[in-house]
mmCIF file of C-alpha atoms and ligand atoms in Angstrom:
data_model
loop_
_atom_site.group_PDB
_atom_site.id
_atom_site.type_symbol
_atom_site.label_atom_id
_atom_site.label_comp_id
_atom_site.label_asym_id
_atom_site.label_seq_id
_atom_site.Cartn_x
_atom_site.Cartn_y
_atom_site.Cartn_z
ATOM 1 C CA UNK A 1 -18.789 6.684 -4.150
ATOM 2 C CA UNK A 2 -16.366 3.939 -3.087
ATOM 3 C CA UNK A 3 -15.710 3.733 0.627
ATOM 4 C CA UNK A 4 -13.651 0.560 0.971
ATOM 5 C CA UNK A 5 -12.117 -1.979 -1.384
ATOM 6 C CA UNK A 6 -10.211 -5.234 -0.972
ATOM 7 C CA UNK A 7 -8.094 -7.184 -3.440
ATOM 8 C CA UNK A 8 -7.345 -10.910 -3.352
ATOM 9 C CA UNK A 9 -4.735 -11.705 -5.956
ATOM 10 C CA UNK A 10 -3.307 -15.005 -7.199
ATOM 11 C CA UNK A 11 -0.397 -14.539 -9.547
ATOM 12 C CA UNK A 12 2.265 -16.712 -11.148
ATOM 13 C CA UNK A 13 5.752 -15.217 -10.947
ATOM 14 C CA UNK A 14 8.607 -16.956 -12.666
ATOM 15 C CA UNK A 15 12.245 -16.105 -11.971
ATOM 16 C CA UNK A 16 11.621 -13.146 -9.703
ATOM 17 C CA UNK A 17 13.812 -11.362 -7.221
ATOM 18 C CA UNK A 18 11.080 -9.702 -5.242
ATOM 19 C CA UNK A 19 13.134 -8.914 -2.212
ATOM 20 C CA UNK A 20 16.659 -8.208 -1.208
ATOM 21 C CA UNK A 21 15.674 -8.828 2.324
ATOM 22 C CA UNK A 22 18.442 -11.298 3.177
ATOM 23 C CA UNK A 23 21.731 -9.716 2.148
ATOM 24 C CA UNK A 24 25.148 -10.804 3.460
ATOM 25 C CA UNK A 25 28.266 -9.470 1.758
ATOM 26 C CA UNK A 26 28.154 -10.179 -1.929
ATOM 27 C CA UNK A 27 25.446 -12.820 -1.492
ATOM 28 C CA UNK A 28 21.849 -11.684 -1.899
ATOM 29 C CA UNK A 29 19.544 -14.430 -0.797
ATOM 30 C CA UNK A 30 15.824 -14.486 -1.207
ATOM 31 C CA UNK A 31 13.724 -14.476 1.939
ATOM 32 C CA UNK A 32 12.434 -17.850 3.076
ATOM 33 C CA UNK A 33 9.431 -18.004 5.389
ATOM 34 C CA UNK A 34 7.984 -20.835 7.422
ATOM 35 C CA UNK A 35 4.235 -21.318 7.532
ATOM 36 C CA UNK A 36 1.629 -24.062 7.880
ATOM 37 C CA UNK A 37 -0.462 -25.876 5.319
ATOM 38 C CA UNK A 38 -4.155 -26.598 5.927
ATOM 39 C CA UNK A 39 -3.325 -29.808 7.777
ATOM 40 C CA UNK A 40 -0.976 -27.933 10.099
ATOM 41 C CA UNK A 41 2.190 -29.289 8.460
ATOM 42 C CA UNK A 42 5.208 -27.021 8.266
ATOM 43 C CA UNK A 43 6.155 -25.568 4.870
ATOM 44 C CA UNK A 44 9.206 -23.489 3.938
ATOM 45 C CA UNK A 45 9.188 -21.354 0.814
ATOM 46 C CA UNK A 46 10.143 -18.006 -0.633
ATOM 47 C CA UNK A 47 7.942 -15.150 0.508
ATOM 48 C CA UNK A 48 7.922 -11.376 0.254
ATOM 49 C CA UNK A 49 7.006 -9.168 3.174
ATOM 50 C CA UNK A 50 3.979 -6.905 3.180
ATOM 51 C CA UNK A 51 6.357 -3.977 3.743
ATOM 52 C CA UNK A 52 7.895 -4.733 0.381
ATOM 53 C CA UNK A 53 4.481 -4.935 -1.338
ATOM 54 C CA UNK A 54 3.478 -1.653 0.300
ATOM 55 C CA UNK A 55 6.722 -0.135 -0.945
ATOM 56 C CA UNK A 56 5.872 -1.123 -4.522
ATOM 57 C CA UNK A 57 2.398 0.355 -4.189
ATOM 58 C CA UNK A 58 4.093 3.554 -2.941
ATOM 59 C CA UNK A 59 6.440 3.525 -5.949
ATOM 60 C CA UNK A 60 3.436 3.100 -8.259
ATOM 61 C CA UNK A 61 1.680 6.055 -6.636
ATOM 62 C CA UNK A 62 4.830 8.154 -6.968
ATOM 63 C CA UNK A 63 5.134 7.414 -10.691
ATOM 64 C CA UNK A 64 1.461 7.879 -11.557
ATOM 65 C CA UNK A 65 0.989 10.806 -9.194
ATOM 66 C CA UNK A 66 3.967 12.808 -10.417
ATOM 67 C CA UNK A 67 2.788 12.378 -14.011
ATOM 68 C CA UNK A 68 -0.571 13.834 -12.960
ATOM 69 C CA UNK A 69 0.818 16.604 -10.790
ATOM 70 C CA UNK A 70 -0.438 15.217 -7.466
ATOM 71 C CA UNK A 71 1.114 17.074 -4.529
ATOM 72 C CA UNK A 72 3.964 15.267 -2.741
ATOM 73 C CA UNK A 73 6.152 16.426 0.120
ATOM 74 C CA UNK A 74 9.876 16.690 -0.580
ATOM 75 C CA UNK A 75 10.559 13.250 0.974
ATOM 76 C CA UNK A 76 7.937 11.467 -1.131
ATOM 77 C CA UNK A 77 9.038 13.306 -4.279
ATOM 78 C CA UNK A 78 12.403 11.572 -4.118
ATOM 79 C CA UNK A 79 11.361 8.290 -2.480
ATOM 80 C CA UNK A 80 12.892 9.083 0.910
ATOM 81 C CA UNK A 81 11.156 6.783 3.424
ATOM 82 C CA UNK A 82 11.399 9.212 6.366
ATOM 83 C CA UNK A 83 8.301 11.255 5.657
ATOM 84 C CA UNK A 84 7.016 13.936 5.627
ATOM 85 C CA UNK A 85 9.956 16.247 4.982
ATOM 86 C CA UNK A 86 10.669 19.730 3.645
ATOM 87 C CA UNK A 87 13.720 20.596 1.607
ATOM 88 C CA UNK A 88 15.346 23.706 3.070
ATOM 89 C CA UNK A 89 18.779 24.869 1.874
ATOM 90 C CA UNK A 90 19.290 21.479 0.251
ATOM 91 C CA UNK A 91 18.691 19.633 3.521
ATOM 92 C CA UNK A 92 15.568 17.605 4.300
ATOM 93 C CA UNK A 93 13.807 18.614 7.496
ATOM 94 C CA UNK A 94 11.391 16.063 8.908
ATOM 95 C CA UNK A 95 10.816 18.141 12.029
ATOM 96 C CA UNK A 96 9.759 21.304 10.207
ATOM 97 C CA UNK A 97 7.363 19.395 7.950
ATOM 98 C CA UNK A 98 5.679 17.679 10.905
ATOM 99 C CA UNK A 99 5.546 20.968 12.820
ATOM 100 C CA UNK A 100 3.118 22.371 10.269
ATOM 101 C CA UNK A 101 0.475 19.997 11.619
ATOM 102 C CA UNK A 102 -1.410 17.046 10.218
ATOM 103 C CA UNK A 103 -3.855 19.067 8.104
ATOM 104 C CA UNK A 104 -1.004 20.786 6.239
ATOM 105 C CA UNK A 105 0.944 17.529 5.850
ATOM 106 C CA UNK A 106 -2.084 15.798 4.307
ATOM 107 C CA UNK A 107 -2.918 18.705 2.032
ATOM 108 C CA UNK A 108 0.666 18.889 0.786
ATOM 109 C CA UNK A 109 1.265 15.170 0.221
ATOM 110 C CA UNK A 110 -0.957 12.462 -1.278
ATOM 111 C CA UNK A 111 1.431 9.709 -0.126
ATOM 112 C CA UNK A 112 1.699 10.904 3.482
ATOM 113 C CA UNK A 113 -2.114 11.024 3.365
ATOM 114 C CA UNK A 114 -2.618 7.490 2.006
ATOM 115 C CA UNK A 115 0.467 5.572 3.178
ATOM 116 C CA UNK A 116 0.548 7.245 6.597
ATOM 117 C CA UNK A 117 3.618 8.203 8.586
ATOM 118 C CA UNK A 118 5.176 7.913 11.988
ATOM 119 C CA UNK A 119 6.974 10.936 13.331
ATOM 120 C CA UNK A 120 8.802 10.513 16.606
ATOM 121 C CA UNK A 121 11.114 13.458 17.038
ATOM 122 C CA UNK A 122 13.140 13.771 20.198
ATOM 123 C CA UNK A 123 13.996 17.131 21.682
ATOM 124 C CA UNK A 124 12.530 20.472 20.759
ATOM 125 C CA UNK A 125 9.804 20.175 18.243
ATOM 126 C CA UNK A 126 6.348 21.553 17.718
ATOM 127 C CA UNK A 127 5.804 21.468 21.459
ATOM 128 C CA UNK A 128 8.758 23.833 21.817
ATOM 129 C CA UNK A 129 10.662 24.267 25.061
ATOM 130 C CA UNK A 130 9.012 24.250 28.413
ATOM 131 C CA UNK A 131 10.285 24.794 31.886
ATOM 132 C CA UNK A 132 10.140 22.036 34.480
ATOM 133 C CA UNK A 133 9.180 22.545 38.112
ATOM 134 C CA UNK A 134 12.832 22.812 39.044
ATOM 135 C CA UNK A 135 13.247 25.656 36.615
ATOM 136 C CA UNK A 136 15.335 23.640 34.171
ATOM 137 C CA UNK A 137 14.561 23.917 30.541
ATOM 138 C CA UNK A 138 13.222 20.662 29.078
ATOM 139 C CA UNK A 139 12.851 19.787 25.473
ATOM 140 C CA UNK A 140 9.536 18.295 24.478
ATOM 141 C CA UNK A 141 9.450 15.854 21.578
ATOM 142 C CA UNK A 142 6.866 15.507 18.872
ATOM 143 C CA UNK A 143 5.139 12.259 18.219
ATOM 144 C CA UNK A 144 2.546 11.973 15.525
ATOM 145 C CA UNK A 145 1.175 8.964 13.753
ATOM 146 C CA UNK A 146 -1.112 8.661 10.778
ATOM 147 C CA UNK A 147 -2.214 5.098 10.095
ATOM 148 C CA UNK A 148 -1.886 3.813 6.571
ATOM 149 C CA UNK A 149 -5.041 3.716 4.446
ATOM 150 C CA UNK A 150 -3.502 0.928 2.380
ATOM 151 C CA UNK A 151 -2.820 -2.472 3.929
ATOM 152 C CA UNK A 152 -0.952 -5.480 2.550
ATOM 153 C CA UNK A 153 -0.417 -9.093 3.559
ATOM 154 C CA UNK A 154 2.832 -10.869 2.757
ATOM 155 C CA UNK A 155 3.116 -12.401 -0.682
ATOM 156 C CA UNK A 156 2.953 -16.145 0.028
ATOM 157 C CA UNK A 157 3.007 -19.274 -2.136
ATOM 158 C CA UNK A 158 -0.373 -20.886 -2.781
ATOM 159 C CA UNK A 159 -0.648 -24.009 -0.595
ATOM 160 C CA UNK A 160 -0.136 -27.313 -2.351
ATOM 161 C CA UNK A 161 1.707 -25.760 -5.307
ATOM 162 C CA UNK A 162 5.286 -26.203 -6.388
ATOM 163 C CA UNK A 163 7.790 -23.453 -5.759
ATOM 164 C CA UNK A 164 11.489 -23.187 -6.157
ATOM 165 C CA UNK A 165 14.380 -20.848 -5.741
ATOM 166 C CA UNK A 166 17.850 -21.001 -7.101
ATOM 167 C CA UNK A 167 21.067 -19.153 -6.451
ATOM 168 C CA UNK A 168 23.105 -18.063 -9.460
ATOM 169 C CA UNK A 169 26.435 -16.292 -9.864
ATOM 170 C CA UNK A 170 26.552 -13.060 -11.844
ATOM 171 C CA UNK A 171 29.661 -11.241 -12.927
ATOM 172 C CA UNK A 172 30.262 -8.133 -14.968
ATOM 173 C CA UNK A 173 32.133 -8.560 -18.203
ATOM 174 C CA UNK A 174 35.410 -6.644 -18.169
ATOM 175 C CA UNK A 175 36.319 -4.379 -21.076
ATOM 176 C CA UNK A 176 40.052 -5.125 -20.784
ATOM 177 C CA UNK A 177 41.047 -1.493 -20.171
ATOM 178 C CA UNK A 178 42.342 -0.652 -16.698
ATOM 179 C CA UNK A 179 41.064 2.116 -14.419
ATOM 180 C CA UNK A 180 43.330 4.736 -12.850
ATOM 181 C CA UNK A 181 41.762 3.877 -9.511
ATOM 182 C CA UNK A 182 43.126 0.448 -8.575
ATOM 183 C CA UNK A 183 40.285 -0.028 -6.080
ATOM 184 C CA UNK A 184 37.785 -0.257 -8.909
ATOM 185 C CA UNK A 185 37.370 -3.910 -9.742
ATOM 186 C CA UNK A 186 34.774 -4.573 -12.337
ATOM 187 C CA UNK A 187 34.753 -8.330 -12.191
ATOM 188 C CA UNK A 188 33.733 -9.175 -8.686
ATOM 189 C CA UNK A 189 31.343 -12.130 -8.947
ATOM 190 C CA UNK A 190 28.209 -11.966 -6.845
ATOM 191 C CA UNK A 191 25.484 -14.412 -5.927
ATOM 192 C CA UNK A 192 21.789 -13.814 -6.272
ATOM 193 C CA UNK A 193 18.727 -15.959 -5.696
ATOM 194 C CA UNK A 194 15.632 -16.037 -7.835
ATOM 195 C CA UNK A 195 12.331 -17.702 -7.044
ATOM 196 C CA UNK A 196 9.413 -19.079 -9.038
ATOM 197 C CA UNK A 197 5.923 -20.071 -8.005
ATOM 198 C CA UNK A 198 2.235 -19.278 -7.764
ATOM 199 C CA UNK A 199 1.742 -16.661 -5.093
ATOM 200 C CA UNK A 200 -1.090 -14.790 -3.433
ATOM 201 C CA UNK A 201 -1.598 -11.621 -1.467
ATOM 202 C CA UNK A 202 -4.507 -9.670 -0.070
ATOM 203 C CA UNK A 203 -4.749 -5.929 0.247
ATOM 204 C CA UNK A 204 -7.291 -3.393 1.440
ATOM 205 C CA UNK A 205 -7.690 0.308 0.713
ATOM 206 C CA UNK A 206 -9.682 2.301 3.257
ATOM 207 C CA UNK A 207 -10.883 4.897 0.765
ATOM 208 C CA UNK A 208 -13.305 6.641 3.118
ATOM 209 C CA UNK A 209 -10.382 7.707 5.342
ATOM 210 C CA UNK A 210 -8.286 9.214 2.540
ATOM 211 C CA UNK A 211 -7.972 12.920 3.314
ATOM 212 C CA UNK A 212 -9.601 12.422 6.712
ATOM 213 C CA UNK A 213 -8.108 13.915 9.875
ATOM 214 C CA UNK A 214 -9.325 11.738 12.754
ATOM 215 C CA UNK A 215 -8.662 14.521 15.271
ATOM 216 C CA UNK A 216 -11.258 16.639 13.502
ATOM 217 C CA UNK A 217 -13.981 13.968 13.595
ATOM 218 C CA UNK A 218 -17.177 15.628 14.773
ATOM 219 C CA UNK A 219 -16.366 18.926 13.117
ATOM 220 C CA UNK A 220 -18.465 19.929 10.073
ATOM 221 C CA UNK A 221 -15.742 18.865 7.637
ATOM 222 C CA UNK A 222 -13.115 16.551 9.106
ATOM 223 C CA UNK A 223 -11.430 16.161 5.701
ATOM 224 C CA UNK A 224 -8.203 18.073 4.992
ATOM 225 C CA UNK A 225 -8.664 17.245 1.313
ATOM 226 C CA UNK A 226 -12.138 16.954 -0.123
ATOM 227 C CA UNK A 227 -13.663 15.907 -3.434
ATOM 228 C CA UNK A 228 -13.250 19.430 -4.829
ATOM 229 C CA UNK A 229 -9.576 19.679 -3.898
ATOM 230 C CA UNK A 230 -8.148 16.560 -5.461
ATOM 231 C CA UNK A 231 -9.347 13.804 -3.151
ATOM 232 C CA UNK A 232 -10.888 11.796 -6.010
ATOM 233 C CA UNK A 233 -7.675 12.068 -7.996
ATOM 234 C CA UNK A 234 -5.694 10.682 -5.033
ATOM 235 C CA UNK A 235 -8.136 7.750 -4.772
ATOM 236 C CA UNK A 236 -7.834 6.983 -8.493
ATOM 237 C CA UNK A 237 -4.032 7.046 -8.355
ATOM 238 C CA UNK A 238 -4.046 4.751 -5.302
ATOM 239 C CA UNK A 239 -6.293 2.309 -7.215
ATOM 240 C CA UNK A 240 -4.266 2.517 -10.431
ATOM 241 C CA UNK A 241 -1.077 1.715 -8.493
ATOM 242 C CA UNK A 242 -2.504 -1.790 -7.993
ATOM 243 C CA UNK A 243 -2.649 -2.251 -11.753
ATOM 244 C CA UNK A 244 1.126 -1.688 -11.966
ATOM 245 C CA UNK A 245 1.668 -4.283 -9.249
ATOM 246 C CA UNK A 246 -0.516 -6.812 -11.082
ATOM 247 C CA UNK A 247 1.720 -6.334 -14.124
ATOM 248 C CA UNK A 248 4.782 -7.414 -12.133
ATOM 249 C CA UNK A 249 6.108 -3.942 -11.332
ATOM 250 C CA UNK A 250 7.442 -5.118 -8.038
ATOM 251 C CA UNK A 251 10.838 -6.344 -7.131
ATOM 252 C CA UNK A 252 14.254 -5.161 -6.230
ATOM 253 C CA UNK A 253 15.869 -5.884 -9.577
ATOM 254 C CA UNK A 254 13.540 -4.502 -12.221
ATOM 255 C CA UNK A 255 16.461 -3.465 -14.430
ATOM 256 C CA UNK A 256 17.464 -7.086 -15.009
ATOM 257 C CA UNK A 257 14.858 -9.375 -13.425
ATOM 258 C CA UNK A 258 11.382 -8.230 -14.414
ATOM 259 C CA UNK A 259 9.342 -11.197 -13.185
ATOM 260 C CA UNK A 260 7.548 -13.358 -15.759
ATOM 261 C CA UNK A 261 4.125 -12.498 -14.469
ATOM 262 C CA UNK A 262 0.796 -14.141 -15.150
ATOM 263 C CA UNK A 263 -2.157 -12.819 -13.127
ATOM 264 C CA UNK A 264 -4.295 -15.911 -12.528
ATOM 265 C CA UNK A 265 -7.156 -14.742 -10.335
ATOM 266 C CA UNK A 266 -8.331 -11.409 -8.960
ATOM 267 C CA UNK A 267 -11.228 -11.111 -6.549
ATOM 268 C CA UNK A 268 -12.245 -7.543 -5.708
ATOM 269 C CA UNK A 269 -14.774 -6.683 -3.012
ATOM 270 C CA UNK A 270 -15.987 -3.115 -2.703
ATOM 271 C CA UNK A 271 -18.515 -1.202 -0.683
ATOM 272 C CA UNK A 272 -20.120 2.197 -1.140
ATOM 273 C CA UNK A 273 -21.515 2.183 2.397
ATOM 274 C CA UNK A 274 -18.757 1.324 4.843
ATOM 275 C CA UNK A 275 -15.655 -0.642 5.809
ATOM 276 C CA UNK A 276 -15.309 -4.316 4.854
ATOM 277 C CA UNK A 277 -13.649 -7.311 6.498
ATOM 278 C CA UNK A 278 -10.391 -8.551 4.997
ATOM 279 C CA UNK A 279 -10.942 -11.258 2.376
ATOM 280 C CA UNK A 280 -9.912 -14.892 2.850
ATOM 281 C CA UNK A 281 -6.470 -15.417 1.330
ATOM 282 C CA UNK A 282 -6.131 -17.039 -2.098
ATOM 283 C CA UNK A 283 -3.387 -19.278 -0.693
ATOM 284 C CA UNK A 284 -6.358 -21.477 0.360
ATOM 285 C CA UNK A 285 -8.318 -23.369 -2.304
ATOM 286 C CA UNK A 286 -11.826 -22.365 -1.157
ATOM 287 C CA UNK A 287 -11.070 -18.666 -0.664
ATOM 288 C CA UNK A 288 -13.731 -17.412 -3.108
ATOM 289 C CA UNK A 289 -16.767 -19.063 -1.521
ATOM 290 C CA UNK A 290 -15.463 -18.211 1.960
ATOM 291 C CA UNK A 291 -14.916 -14.549 0.992
ATOM 292 C CA UNK A 292 -18.392 -14.396 -0.577
ATOM 293 C CA UNK A 293 -19.776 -15.887 2.655
ATOM 294 C CA UNK A 294 -17.863 -13.354 4.776
ATOM 295 C CA UNK A 295 -18.717 -10.068 3.108
ATOM 296 C CA UNK A 296 -21.694 -8.090 4.468
ATOM 297 C CA UNK A 297 -24.717 -6.939 2.487
ATOM 298 C CA UNK A 298 -24.121 -4.122 0.022
ATOM 299 C CA UNK A 299 -20.751 -5.578 -0.989
ATOM 300 C CA UNK A 300 -20.063 -6.017 -4.702
ATOM 301 C CA UNK A 301 -17.658 -8.808 -5.661
ATOM 302 C CA UNK A 302 -15.855 -8.855 -9.011
ATOM 303 C CA UNK A 303 -13.924 -11.913 -10.153
ATOM 304 C CA UNK A 304 -11.417 -12.495 -12.925
ATOM 305 C CA UNK A 305 -10.168 -16.032 -13.412
ATOM 306 C CA UNK A 306 -10.902 -19.510 -14.679
ATOM 307 C CA UNK A 307 -13.479 -20.510 -12.042
ATOM 308 C CA UNK A 308 -17.226 -19.840 -12.293
ATOM 309 C CA UNK A 309 -18.123 -19.113 -8.681
ATOM 310 C CA UNK A 310 -21.528 -17.941 -7.456
ATOM 311 C CA UNK A 311 -22.111 -14.622 -5.721
ATOM 312 C CA UNK A 312 -19.603 -12.718 -7.835
ATOM 313 C CA UNK A 313 -19.732 -10.678 -11.046
ATOM 314 C CA UNK A 314 -17.399 -12.284 -13.535
ATOM 315 C CA UNK A 315 -15.045 -10.007 -15.471
ATOM 316 C CA UNK A 316 -12.998 -10.961 -18.518
ATOM 317 C CA UNK A 317 -10.076 -8.555 -18.293
ATOM 318 C CA UNK A 318 -8.191 -6.491 -15.722
ATOM 319 C CA UNK A 319 -9.404 -3.419 -17.621
ATOM 320 C CA UNK A 320 -13.023 -4.427 -16.979
ATOM 321 C CA UNK A 321 -12.290 -4.725 -13.251
ATOM 322 C CA UNK A 322 -10.610 -1.303 -13.118
ATOM 323 C CA UNK A 323 -13.239 0.372 -15.336
ATOM 324 C CA UNK A 324 -15.924 -0.624 -12.857
ATOM 325 C CA UNK A 325 -14.093 0.392 -9.681
ATOM 326 C CA UNK A 326 -12.842 3.686 -11.170
ATOM 327 C CA UNK A 327 -16.374 4.506 -12.341
ATOM 328 C CA UNK A 328 -17.421 4.411 -8.663
ATOM 329 C CA UNK A 329 -15.021 7.283 -7.928
ATOM 330 C CA UNK A 330 -16.189 9.516 -10.758
HETATM 331 ZN ZN1 ZN B 1 4.993 12.771 1.815
#
C-alpha cells in the first residue's frame, strides 16, 4: 500500500494564463516572480503560485470525486474556499460544520480530509459560552486546523530556458442591437497577459495521513476513514487529479485559453514504508541524479522523459506511470 508519493514535473506551456493574480481594473497581468539562477544571478519571469496549483488539484478532485460519489461537505460541493460548511436554510454555516468535530468533518468530506482546513471562528462556537471570574459571560472561539496532505511548490520556469509573456487587448464583438439598460456596455476592451515557457513544479501527497486524525494517534484506530469506508477511493481520486493537471487543466481562463501543454518529464518517487523527502526541483538540470541520490532505501522511482538516467524505472507513457501507482492502492 502506498504511504507517500512525490511528483517532479517538467512541462511546456505555450500561451497560458495560469493566474489572475495581478489584477488592476480592466488589466489582468500575469504574475512575475524574481528568483536566482544557479550562479546566483537574478532572473525575472512569469510564475504561478503553489496556492494556484493546489487550487487546480482541488478542482480536479471535485470533478472526479463528484462523478464517483465521493462525500463532500456543502462548501466543497460548490467550490467555496471557506471549508468545511453545512448548508442550512440556504445559508452556509462554517461554524456548525466545524462544531461537529474533526472526525465527522473528515468522514463527511474527502477534500477537507486531503486538502486540510483552517477554522478560526471568533465568539461562541463549539466551546460555547463560559463565565469569567468577574461573572461576565465570555464567548470562546473555535480554532481548528487540519494540515493539507497535498503540497505544491510554485510553478517556475526551468533555469536557462527562454520564457516570454505578452499583453494583448480583447474586446467583445457588438451585435449592433441596443440594451434597455444603458449601463450595459458590451464593447469595453480589456487587457490580458499570456505567458509561454518550460516550467517545473514539485508536489507531494502524504497518503498515509489521509483519513488520519492526529488527535487520536495512539488509539487502536486513529483513522476516521479506513480502507473499508472509502479511504482507498479518496487516495485514487487524489492521485488521478494530478493526471488532469498534467494535461493542462489548470489556469484561470480555461474557456478561452487552454494552455498548449506538452509534458516533457515526470519523475515519481513513492514509498510503501514511510514518508519521503521532497524531490529536487526540475528547474535544475541535474535534478534526476540528485533526487535519486536523496531518496532513502525502499523508494521506487519512475521516470518518463527523453533522458536515460540510472536508478529509475523508465516508463513510456503517463498511463504506465499511473497504472503502476494506482496498482499500489488496490
Ligand atoms: Zn469540505
